[in-house]
Coordinates of C-alpha atoms (C1' of nucleotides) in Angstrom, one line a residue:
Chain A
M29 CA -22.0 -99.5 36.5
T30 CA -22.9 -103.1 36.0
S31 CA -24.1 -105.4 38.7
E32 CA -24.5 -109.1 39.1
Y33 CA -25.1 -111.7 41.7
S34 CA -22.5 -114.3 42.0
L35 CA -22.8 -117.0 44.6
K36 CA -19.5 -117.9 46.3
A37 CA -17.5 -115.3 44.5
C38 CA -15.9 -114.5 47.9
V39 CA -14.3 -118.0 47.8
I40 CA -12.0 -116.9 45.0
C41 CA -11.5 -113.3 45.9
P42 CA -7.9 -112.1 46.4
N43 CA -8.9 -110.4 49.6
R44 CA -10.4 -113.4 51.2
H45 CA -7.5 -114.0 53.5
Y46 CA -7.7 -110.7 55.3
G47 CA -9.7 -108.4 57.4
F48 CA -13.5 -108.1 57.0
C49 CA -13.4 -110.4 54.0
L50 CA -11.8 -113.2 56.0
T51 CA -14.5 -113.0 58.6
L52 CA -17.1 -112.7 56.0
L53 CA -15.9 -115.8 54.2
Q54 CA -15.7 -117.7 57.5
T55 CA -19.4 -117.0 58.3
L56 CA -20.6 -117.0 54.7
D57 CA -23.7 -118.9 53.9
N58 CA -25.9 -118.8 50.8
E59 CA -28.5 -116.7 52.6
L60 CA -25.9 -114.0 53.4
E61 CA -24.3 -113.9 50.0
K62 CA -27.4 -114.0 48.1
H63 CA -29.2 -111.2 49.8
F64 CA -26.6 -109.0 51.2
I65 CA -23.7 -109.0 48.9
K66 CA -23.9 -107.3 45.5
K67 CA -21.0 -107.1 43.1
L68 CA -20.3 -104.1 40.9
Q69 CA -17.8 -103.0 38.3
L70 CA -16.8 -99.4 38.2
P71 CA -14.7 -98.1 35.3
A72 CA -12.1 -95.3 36.1
G73 CA -13.8 -92.0 36.8
D74 CA -17.1 -93.5 37.9
F75 CA -18.5 -92.9 41.4
A76 CA -19.6 -95.7 43.7
F77 CA -21.6 -92.9 45.3
R78 CA -21.6 -89.1 45.4
Q79 CA -21.5 -86.8 48.3
G80 CA -25.1 -86.2 49.4
D81 CA -26.3 -89.6 48.2
S82 CA -27.8 -92.0 50.8
F83 CA -27.7 -95.7 50.7
H84 CA -27.8 -98.7 53.0
G85 CA -24.8 -100.7 54.1
F86 CA -21.3 -100.1 52.9
F87 CA -18.8 -101.1 50.2
I88 CA -15.6 -103.2 50.0
L89 CA -13.1 -102.5 47.3
K90 CA -12.2 -105.7 45.5
S91 CA -9.6 -104.4 43.1
G92 CA -8.3 -101.1 41.8
W93 CA -7.9 -97.7 43.5
M94 CA -10.6 -95.3 44.7
L95 CA -10.5 -91.9 46.3
L96 CA -12.9 -90.6 49.0
S97 CA -13.3 -86.9 48.6
R98 CA -15.5 -84.0 49.6
L99 CA -16.3 -80.9 47.7
T100 CA -16.6 -77.7 49.7
E101 CA -19.0 -74.9 48.9
E102 CA -16.3 -72.9 47.2
G103 CA -15.7 -75.8 44.9
K104 CA -12.5 -77.0 46.5
R105 CA -12.0 -80.7 46.8
Q106 CA -10.6 -82.4 49.9
V107 CA -9.4 -86.0 49.3
L108 CA -10.0 -87.8 52.6
R109 CA -8.1 -90.9 51.8
P110 CA -7.3 -93.3 49.1
I111 CA -8.9 -96.7 49.2
L112 CA -6.9 -99.8 48.4
P113 CA -8.2 -103.3 47.7
G114 CA -9.7 -105.0 50.7
K115 CA -10.7 -101.8 52.4
I116 CA -14.2 -100.9 53.6
F117 CA -15.7 -97.6 52.6
G118 CA -19.0 -95.7 52.8
L119 CA -19.8 -96.8 56.3
Q120 CA -21.7 -93.9 57.9
P121 CA -23.1 -93.2 61.3
D122 CA -26.6 -92.5 60.1
Q123 CA -27.4 -94.5 57.0
Q124 CA -30.4 -92.4 56.3
A125 CA -28.4 -89.3 56.1
P126 CA -26.7 -88.0 52.9
T127 CA -23.0 -89.1 52.7
F128 CA -20.3 -86.7 53.7
Y129 CA -18.1 -87.6 50.8
S130 CA -17.9 -89.1 47.3
A131 CA -16.2 -92.3 46.4
Q132 CA -14.6 -92.2 42.9
A133 CA -12.7 -94.9 41.1
I134 CA -9.4 -93.7 39.7
Q135 CA -8.8 -97.0 38.0
D136 CA -11.1 -99.7 36.7
T137 CA -12.4 -101.3 39.9
D138 CA -14.4 -104.1 41.3
V139 CA -16.6 -103.3 44.3
C140 CA -18.8 -105.3 46.6
N141 CA -21.8 -103.7 48.2
I142 CA -22.8 -105.1 51.6
S143 CA -26.3 -104.4 52.8
W144 CA -25.5 -104.1 56.4
T145 CA -28.4 -103.8 58.8
I146 CA -28.7 -104.1 62.6
Q147 CA -30.2 -107.4 62.0
L148 CA -26.8 -108.7 60.9
C149 CA -25.3 -107.5 64.1
T150 CA -27.4 -110.1 65.9
T151 CA -26.9 -113.0 63.4
H152 CA -23.3 -112.3 62.8
P153 CA -21.7 -110.7 65.9
D154 CA -18.2 -111.5 64.6
L155 CA -18.9 -109.4 61.5
A156 CA -20.1 -106.6 63.8
M157 CA -16.8 -106.8 65.8
R158 CA -14.9 -106.7 62.6
L159 CA -16.8 -103.6 61.5
I160 CA -16.0 -101.8 64.7
W161 CA -12.4 -102.8 64.1
A162 CA -12.4 -101.5 60.5
S163 CA -14.0 -98.2 61.5
A164 CA -11.4 -97.7 64.2
C165 CA -8.7 -98.4 61.6
D166 CA -10.0 -95.7 59.2
K167 CA -10.1 -93.3 62.1
L168 CA -6.5 -94.0 62.9
V169 CA -5.4 -93.5 59.3
T170 CA -7.2 -90.2 59.2
E171 CA -5.6 -89.1 62.4
M172 CA -2.2 -90.0 61.1
Y173 CA -2.8 -87.9 58.0
L174 CA -4.1 -85.1 60.2
T175 CA -1.0 -85.1 62.3
Q176 CA 1.3 -85.1 59.3
I177 CA -0.6 -82.3 57.6
C178 CA -0.6 -80.1 60.8
Q179 CA 3.0 -80.6 61.7
R180 CA 5.1 -81.3 58.6
S181 CA 6.4 -79.5 55.6
A182 CA 5.3 -80.3 52.0
R183 CA 8.4 -82.6 51.5
E184 CA 7.6 -84.5 54.6
R185 CA 4.0 -84.9 53.8
V186 CA 4.6 -86.2 50.4
A187 CA 7.3 -88.6 51.7
F188 CA 4.8 -89.8 54.3
M189 CA 2.1 -90.5 51.8
V190 CA 4.4 -92.4 49.5
L191 CA 5.7 -94.6 52.3
E192 CA 2.2 -95.2 53.7
L193 CA 0.9 -96.3 50.4
F194 CA 3.9 -98.4 49.7
R195 CA 3.6 -100.3 52.9
N196 CA 0.0 -101.0 52.5
L197 CA 0.4 -102.1 48.9
K198 CA 3.2 -104.4 49.9
L199 CA 1.1 -106.0 52.6
R200 CA -1.5 -106.7 49.9
G201 CA 1.1 -108.1 47.6
L202 CA 0.4 -105.3 45.2
S203 CA 4.0 -104.0 44.9
K204 CA 7.0 -105.8 43.5
D205 CA 10.4 -105.0 45.1
N206 CA 10.5 -101.2 45.2
I207 CA 8.0 -100.6 42.5
M208 CA 4.4 -99.7 43.2
P209 CA 1.5 -98.7 41.1
F210 CA 0.9 -95.0 41.5
P211 CA -2.3 -93.8 39.7
L212 CA -2.6 -90.5 41.7
K213 CA -2.5 -87.3 39.8
Q214 CA -0.6 -84.4 41.3
E215 CA -3.9 -82.7 41.8
D216 CA -5.0 -85.7 43.9
I217 CA -2.0 -85.5 46.1
A218 CA -2.5 -81.8 46.5
D219 CA -6.1 -82.2 47.5
M220 CA -5.1 -85.0 49.9
L221 CA -2.2 -83.2 51.7
G222 CA -3.6 -79.7 51.8
L223 CA -1.2 -78.2 49.2
T224 CA -1.6 -76.6 45.8
T225 CA -1.0 -78.6 42.7
I226 CA 1.9 -76.3 41.8
H227 CA 3.6 -76.8 45.1
V228 CA 3.1 -80.6 44.9
N229 CA 4.8 -80.4 41.5
R230 CA 7.8 -78.6 42.9
T231 CA 8.0 -80.9 45.9
L232 CA 7.9 -84.0 43.8
H233 CA 10.6 -82.6 41.6
A234 CA 12.7 -81.9 44.7
L235 CA 12.3 -85.3 46.1
K236 CA 13.1 -86.9 42.8
S237 CA 16.2 -84.7 42.4
D238 CA 17.3 -85.9 45.9
G239 CA 17.1 -89.4 44.5
L240 CA 14.4 -90.6 46.9
F241 CA 12.1 -92.0 44.2
S242 CA 11.1 -91.8 40.6
I243 CA 7.8 -91.9 38.8
H244 CA 7.2 -93.2 35.3
Q245 CA 4.0 -94.4 33.6
R246 CA 1.9 -94.3 36.8
E247 CA 4.5 -96.4 38.6
L248 CA 6.6 -95.2 41.5
T249 CA 10.0 -96.6 42.2
I250 CA 11.5 -96.1 45.6
L251 CA 15.2 -95.4 45.2
D252 CA 16.1 -94.5 48.8
Y253 CA 13.9 -96.2 51.3
E254 CA 15.9 -95.1 54.3
G255 CA 16.0 -91.6 53.1
L256 CA 12.3 -91.5 52.9
C257 CA 12.0 -93.0 56.4
N258 CA 14.3 -90.3 57.7
L259 CA 12.1 -87.6 56.2
V260 CA 9.0 -89.2 57.8
G261 CA 10.3 -90.3 61.1
S262 CA 9.6 -93.7 62.6
I263 CA 5.9 -94.1 62.8
D264 CA 6.4 -97.6 61.7
K265 CA 4.3 -99.1 64.4
Y266 CA 1.1 -97.5 63.1
M267 CA 2.0 -97.1 59.4
A268 CA 0.4 -100.3 58.2
Y269 CA -2.3 -100.3 60.8
D270 CA -4.7 -99.5 58.2
Y271 CA -4.4 -103.0 56.9
P272 CA -7.2 -105.4 57.4
M273 CA -5.2 -107.9 59.4
K274 CA -5.6 -111.6 59.7
S275 CA -7.7 -113.2 62.4
Chain B
M5 CA -7.3 -91.4 89.9
T6 CA -9.9 -92.9 92.2
S7 CA -12.2 -95.7 91.2
E8 CA -15.3 -97.3 92.5
Y9 CA -18.1 -99.7 91.6
S10 CA -21.5 -98.2 91.8
L11 CA -24.5 -100.2 90.7
K12 CA -27.1 -98.4 88.7
A13 CA -25.1 -95.2 88.5
C14 CA -26.2 -95.0 84.8
V15 CA -29.8 -94.5 85.9
I16 CA -29.0 -91.0 87.2
C17 CA -26.2 -90.1 84.7
P18 CA -26.9 -86.9 82.8
N19 CA -25.9 -88.6 79.6
R20 CA -28.4 -91.4 79.9
H21 CA -30.8 -90.0 77.3
Y22 CA -28.4 -90.1 74.4
G23 CA -26.2 -92.1 72.3
F24 CA -24.3 -95.1 73.5
C25 CA -25.3 -94.4 77.1
L26 CA -29.0 -94.5 76.1
T27 CA -28.6 -97.9 74.6
L28 CA -26.4 -99.0 77.5
L29 CA -29.1 -98.1 79.9
Q30 CA -31.8 -99.8 77.9
T31 CA -29.9 -103.1 78.0
L32 CA -28.4 -102.6 81.4
D33 CA -28.5 -105.5 83.8
N34 CA -26.6 -106.0 87.0
E35 CA -24.3 -108.5 85.4
L36 CA -23.2 -105.9 82.8
E37 CA -22.8 -103.0 85.1
K38 CA -21.1 -104.9 87.8
H39 CA -18.4 -106.5 85.7
F40 CA -18.0 -104.3 82.7
I41 CA -18.5 -100.7 83.9
K42 CA -16.0 -99.0 86.1
K43 CA -16.2 -95.4 87.2
L44 CA -13.3 -93.1 87.6
Q45 CA -12.7 -89.5 88.7
L46 CA -9.9 -87.7 87.0
P47 CA -8.7 -84.3 88.2
A48 CA -7.6 -81.7 85.6
G49 CA -4.3 -82.5 84.1
D50 CA -4.5 -86.3 84.7
F51 CA -4.5 -88.8 81.9
A52 CA -7.1 -91.5 81.4
F53 CA -4.4 -93.2 79.4
R54 CA -1.1 -92.2 77.8
Q55 CA 0.1 -92.7 74.3
G56 CA 1.6 -96.2 74.2
D57 CA -0.5 -97.6 77.0
S58 CA -2.7 -100.6 76.2
F59 CA -5.9 -101.5 77.9
H60 CA -9.1 -103.3 77.2
G61 CA -12.4 -101.7 76.2
F62 CA -12.9 -98.0 76.0
F63 CA -14.0 -95.0 77.9
I64 CA -17.1 -92.7 78.1
L65 CA -16.7 -89.2 79.4
K66 CA -19.4 -88.5 82.0
S67 CA -18.6 -84.8 82.8
G68 CA -15.8 -82.3 82.0
W69 CA -13.6 -81.9 79.0
M70 CA -10.8 -84.0 77.8
L71 CA -8.3 -83.8 74.9
L72 CA -7.1 -86.6 72.8
S73 CA -3.5 -85.8 71.7
R74 CA -0.5 -87.4 70.2
L75 CA 3.2 -86.5 70.7
T76 CA 5.5 -86.7 67.7
E77 CA 9.1 -87.7 68.0
E78 CA 10.2 -84.1 67.7
G79 CA 8.1 -83.4 70.8
K80 CA 5.3 -81.6 69.0
R81 CA 1.8 -82.3 70.2
Q82 CA -1.1 -82.9 67.9
V83 CA -4.5 -82.5 69.5
L84 CA -6.8 -84.9 67.6
R85 CA -10.1 -83.7 69.1
P86 CA -11.7 -82.5 72.2
I87 CA -14.0 -84.9 74.0
L88 CA -17.3 -83.6 75.5
P89 CA -19.6 -85.4 77.9
G90 CA -21.3 -88.4 76.5
K91 CA -18.5 -89.2 74.0
I92 CA -16.7 -92.4 73.7
F93 CA -12.9 -92.4 73.5
G94 CA -10.1 -94.8 73.5
L95 CA -11.7 -97.3 71.2
Q96 CA -8.9 -98.9 69.1
P97 CA -8.7 -101.4 66.3
D98 CA -6.4 -103.7 68.1
Q99 CA -6.8 -103.6 71.8
Q100 CA -3.6 -105.4 72.5
A101 CA -1.6 -102.7 70.7
P102 CA -0.3 -99.5 72.3
T103 CA -2.6 -96.5 72.0
F104 CA -1.9 -94.0 69.2
Y105 CA -2.8 -91.1 71.5
S106 CA -3.2 -89.8 75.1
A107 CA -6.4 -88.8 76.7
Q108 CA -5.9 -86.0 79.2
A109 CA -8.5 -84.2 81.4
I110 CA -8.4 -80.4 81.0
Q111 CA -11.0 -80.0 83.8
D112 CA -12.0 -82.2 86.7
T113 CA -13.8 -85.1 85.0
D114 CA -15.8 -88.2 85.6
V115 CA -15.1 -91.1 83.3
C116 CA -16.6 -94.5 82.8
N117 CA -14.5 -97.4 81.6
I118 CA -16.3 -100.1 79.6
S119 CA -14.6 -103.5 79.3
W120 CA -15.7 -104.2 75.8
T121 CA -15.0 -107.7 74.5
I122 CA -16.2 -109.6 71.5
Q123 CA -18.4 -111.5 73.9
L124 CA -20.5 -108.5 74.4
C125 CA -21.0 -108.2 70.7
T126 CA -22.9 -111.5 70.9
T127 CA -24.9 -110.8 74.1
H128 CA -25.6 -107.1 73.3
P129 CA -25.8 -106.7 69.5
D130 CA -27.5 -103.3 69.9
L131 CA -24.5 -102.0 71.8
A132 CA -22.3 -103.3 69.0
M133 CA -24.3 -101.4 66.5
R134 CA -24.1 -98.3 68.6
L135 CA -20.3 -98.7 68.8
I136 CA -20.1 -98.9 65.0
W137 CA -22.2 -95.8 64.9
A138 CA -20.0 -93.9 67.4
S139 CA -16.8 -94.9 65.7
A140 CA -18.2 -93.6 62.4
C141 CA -19.1 -90.4 64.1
D142 CA -15.6 -89.8 65.4
K143 CA -14.3 -90.5 61.9
L144 CA -16.6 -87.9 60.5
V145 CA -15.6 -85.3 63.0
T146 CA -11.9 -85.9 62.2
E147 CA -12.6 -85.7 58.5
M148 CA -14.4 -82.4 59.1
Y149 CA -11.4 -81.0 60.9
L150 CA -9.0 -82.4 58.3
T151 CA -11.0 -80.6 55.6
Q152 CA -11.0 -77.3 57.5
I153 CA -7.3 -77.5 58.3
C154 CA -6.4 -78.3 54.7
Q155 CA -8.5 -75.6 53.0
R156 CA -9.0 -72.7 55.3
S157 CA -7.2 -69.8 56.8
A158 CA -6.4 -69.5 60.5
R159 CA -9.4 -67.2 61.0
E160 CA -11.7 -69.6 59.4
R161 CA -10.3 -72.6 61.3
V162 CA -10.8 -70.9 64.6
A163 CA -14.3 -69.8 63.7
F164 CA -15.1 -73.3 62.7
M165 CA -13.8 -74.8 66.0
V166 CA -15.8 -72.3 68.0
L167 CA -19.0 -73.0 66.2
E168 CA -18.5 -76.8 66.2
L169 CA -17.9 -76.8 70.0
F170 CA -20.8 -74.4 70.6
R171 CA -23.3 -76.5 68.8
N172 CA -22.2 -79.7 70.5
L173 CA -22.3 -78.1 73.9
K174 CA -25.7 -76.7 73.1
L175 CA -27.1 -80.1 72.2
R176 CA -25.9 -81.4 75.5
G177 CA -27.4 -78.5 77.4
L178 CA -24.0 -77.3 78.4
S179 CA -24.3 -73.8 77.1
K180 CA -26.7 -71.1 78.1
D181 CA -27.8 -68.6 75.4
N182 CA -24.6 -67.5 73.7
I183 CA -22.3 -68.4 76.5
M184 CA -20.3 -71.5 76.5
P185 CA -17.6 -72.9 78.8
F186 CA -14.2 -72.6 77.1
P187 CA -11.4 -74.3 79.0
L188 CA -9.0 -74.5 76.0
K189 CA -5.7 -72.8 76.2
Q190 CA -4.4 -71.0 73.1
E191 CA -1.8 -73.7 72.9
D192 CA -4.5 -76.3 72.8
I193 CA -6.2 -74.5 69.9
A194 CA -2.9 -74.2 68.1
D195 CA -2.1 -77.9 68.5
M196 CA -5.6 -78.8 67.3
L197 CA -5.7 -76.6 64.3
G198 CA -2.2 -76.8 63.0
L199 CA -1.1 -73.3 63.9
T200 CA 1.4 -71.8 66.3
T201 CA 0.3 -70.4 69.6
I202 CA 1.4 -67.0 68.6
H203 CA -0.7 -67.0 65.5
V204 CA -3.7 -68.3 67.4
N205 CA -3.3 -65.4 69.7
R206 CA -3.3 -62.9 66.9
T207 CA -6.2 -64.6 65.2
L208 CA -8.3 -64.7 68.3
H209 CA -7.5 -61.0 68.8
A210 CA -8.6 -60.2 65.3
L211 CA -11.9 -62.2 65.6
K212 CA -12.6 -60.5 68.9
S213 CA -11.9 -57.1 67.4
D214 CA -14.4 -57.9 64.6
G215 CA -17.0 -58.4 67.3
L216 CA -17.5 -62.1 66.6
F217 CA -17.0 -63.3 70.2
S218 CA -15.4 -62.5 73.4
I219 CA -13.6 -64.7 76.0
H220 CA -13.4 -64.1 79.7
Q221 CA -12.7 -66.4 82.6
R222 CA -12.7 -69.5 80.5
E223 CA -16.1 -68.6 79.1
L224 CA -16.7 -67.7 75.5
T225 CA -19.6 -65.5 74.5
I226 CA -20.8 -65.5 70.9
L227 CA -21.6 -61.9 69.8
D228 CA -22.2 -62.4 66.1
Y229 CA -23.4 -65.9 65.4
E230 CA -24.2 -65.1 61.7
G231 CA -20.8 -63.6 61.2
L232 CA -19.2 -66.7 62.5
C233 CA -21.4 -68.8 60.2
N234 CA -20.4 -66.7 57.2
L235 CA -16.7 -67.3 58.0
V236 CA -17.2 -71.0 58.3
G237 CA -19.7 -71.7 55.5
S238 CA -22.8 -73.7 55.9
I239 CA -21.7 -77.1 57.0
D240 CA -24.7 -77.1 59.3
K241 CA -25.8 -80.6 58.2
Y242 CA -22.8 -82.3 59.6
M243 CA -21.8 -79.9 62.3
A244 CA -23.5 -81.5 65.1
Y245 CA -23.2 -85.0 63.7
D246 CA -20.7 -85.8 66.3
Y247 CA -23.5 -85.9 68.8
P248 CA -24.6 -89.2 70.2
M249 CA -28.2 -88.9 69.0
K250 CA -31.3 -90.3 70.5
S251 CA -32.7 -93.7 69.4
Chain C
dC187 C1' -3.7 -85.1 14.3
dG188 C1' -5.8 -82.1 17.2
dT189 C1' -7.8 -81.1 21.5
dA190 C1' -8.2 -81.5 26.4
dA191 C1' -6.0 -82.8 30.5
dA192 C1' -1.9 -83.1 33.2
dG193 C1' 2.4 -81.4 34.3
dT194 C1' 6.1 -77.6 34.5
dT195 C1' 8.3 -73.1 35.4
dG196 C1' 8.9 -68.1 37.1
dA197 C1' 8.0 -64.1 39.8
dA198 C1' 5.5 -61.6 43.2
dT199 C1' 2.5 -61.9 47.1
dT200 C1' 0.5 -63.5 51.3
dC201 C1' 0.1 -66.0 55.3
dT202 C1' 2.3 -68.2 58.9
dT203 C1' 6.3 -69.2 61.5
dT204 C1' 10.3 -68.1 64.1
dC205 C1' 12.8 -65.7 67.5
dA206 C1' 13.0 -62.6 71.2
dA207 C1' 11.0 -60.2 74.7
dA208 C1' 7.5 -58.3 77.7
dC209 C1' 3.2 -58.5 80.3
dA210 C1' -0.7 -60.4 83.2
dC211 C1' -2.3 -63.3 86.6
dG212 C1' -2.7 -66.6 90.4
dG213 C1' -0.5 -68.9 94.0
dT214 C1' 3.4 -69.4 97.5
dG215 C1' 6.3 -68.2 101.0
dG216 C1' 8.8 -64.9 103.7
Chain D
dC204 C1' 1.4 -57.6 102.6
dC205 C1' 4.6 -57.9 99.0
dA206 C1' 8.3 -60.2 96.3
dC207 C1' 8.8 -64.1 93.7
dC208 C1' 7.8 -67.6 90.3
dG209 C1' 5.5 -70.2 86.7
dT210 C1' 2.1 -70.5 83.4
dG211 C1' -0.3 -68.4 79.9
dT212 C1' -0.9 -64.5 77.0
dT213 C1' 0.6 -60.5 74.1
dT214 C1' 3.5 -57.8 70.9
dG215 C1' 7.2 -56.7 67.3
dA216 C1' 10.1 -57.5 63.5
dA217 C1' 12.3 -60.6 60.2
dA218 C1' 12.4 -64.9 57.8
dG219 C1' 10.3 -68.6 55.4
dA220 C1' 7.1 -71.7 53.3
dA221 C1' 3.4 -72.1 50.4
dT222 C1' 0.1 -69.7 47.4
dT223 C1' -1.4 -67.0 43.5
dC224 C1' -1.4 -65.6 38.8
dA225 C1' 0.1 -66.3 34.3
dA226 C1' 2.1 -68.7 30.8
dC227 C1' 4.1 -72.6 28.6
dT228 C1' 5.2 -77.7 27.7
dT229 C1' 4.1 -82.3 27.6
dT230 C1' 1.2 -86.2 27.6
dA231 C1' -3.0 -88.8 26.8
dC232 C1' -6.6 -90.1 23.9
dG233 C1' -10.5 -90.0 20.4

DNA sequence: CGTAAAGTTGAATTCTTTCAAACACGGTGG
DNA sequence: CCACCGTGTTTGAAAGAATTCAACTTTACG
């Protein structure tokens, strides 16, 4: 993990047009950037933080993919959600307390660390509002996954996950046509959707056989968008809600 | 649903010592209470809002129990979480957008409606900070349930739910000794834990037979606290995190 | 080129669901 | 006071989805 201070790096960041980063850029001053924003590079496999760590503030993912996951006592891993560029992660209720989950890069990533304090609530109320917004977004995404996991079959869960990722990548300009990056291992999917690796394997196989999508070289190609939607149902309205919207 | 304005009602509210309400009370002025806090009474069965509604601000539960739930297209219901007194609910990323879920009273309840606007972020940054805190808490609770549901058997899920509720009720002074109010129907539990009503019934039966707890007249008595803990595992640290803590 | 990690396959088992039906309880009205 | 009704709970038996265990194949990478 390398770190550096880089004044005005936000000005050229690909995420600057959206969400928290947009608001951040709008209210950015040297003071803020110098003292409260730290930039890091994390190679694939590295952790931004580990379950049980404690730290101040929170992170924003600049590029790459990360996974938030929690290890249970029995050693099982629960993937809480994947983090795409522009997303905030690591924001906790009590910043003194040990974190509930780990944040691990599954690709080489760039990360920003924001030293959020209550002081910034006062000096930057628009950032505070944005933080409330972002937190509510994360909650919503988790609730969507919870609903899917509780109520749908393995096929449907996988289809949901693919569509959800696809739409969020598209909004970020990170997919071309029907092709999206797909760095998730089958084990990641299993730990995310409450299935076993073996069953994920069989399910992926079935969905590919049905011509819904194909996966090669860590890239997923959607072959039957409508078919996927039918499998998932029209949760369109909320699907891309996770996205850090403009304004 | 009746509504009224009542100046300084917060001063005698049983939730005034904790969480958002504590901060609210500390910064309370007539201006704030008059224009931004509206009090409601909801009889059992009534909705504070329904999935798809949109409204400004958010709610705080003053007394009673509520359930947040979402109906899927197929007509299945997902209970996202129960709401205990002192908890915030209905806070959404985009307040213009239709809500993702419904909020229904399962007992006679008192509810406060707070007309939160970005303006209040500026005038009351401590409330904004508290809101960030509360939102992160809800997220954490949802993540805990997600983890349990993905990784544990029906027995363990039910045990978890009972313990989680018990601890939060205790913190609020709403349980005496090992007895807690338990207004949940078996169907509610099923919809909350991703099981069928029938299987919840059998599971409850099994847990009662094992002498872990008993249920009579909408009250649950814990008979073997340690046994329950063994079933759940020691997630103590985070268990009562949901609680709107002091300070 | 060789080792570890990731993916694949089969068969048997287990947990949970589904369907169908009966029971208990509280409230209502005759 | 009792029959009736609806909601919530209980039980049985069969079917189904996902897991477990064990082995094998492929891919990635130093």
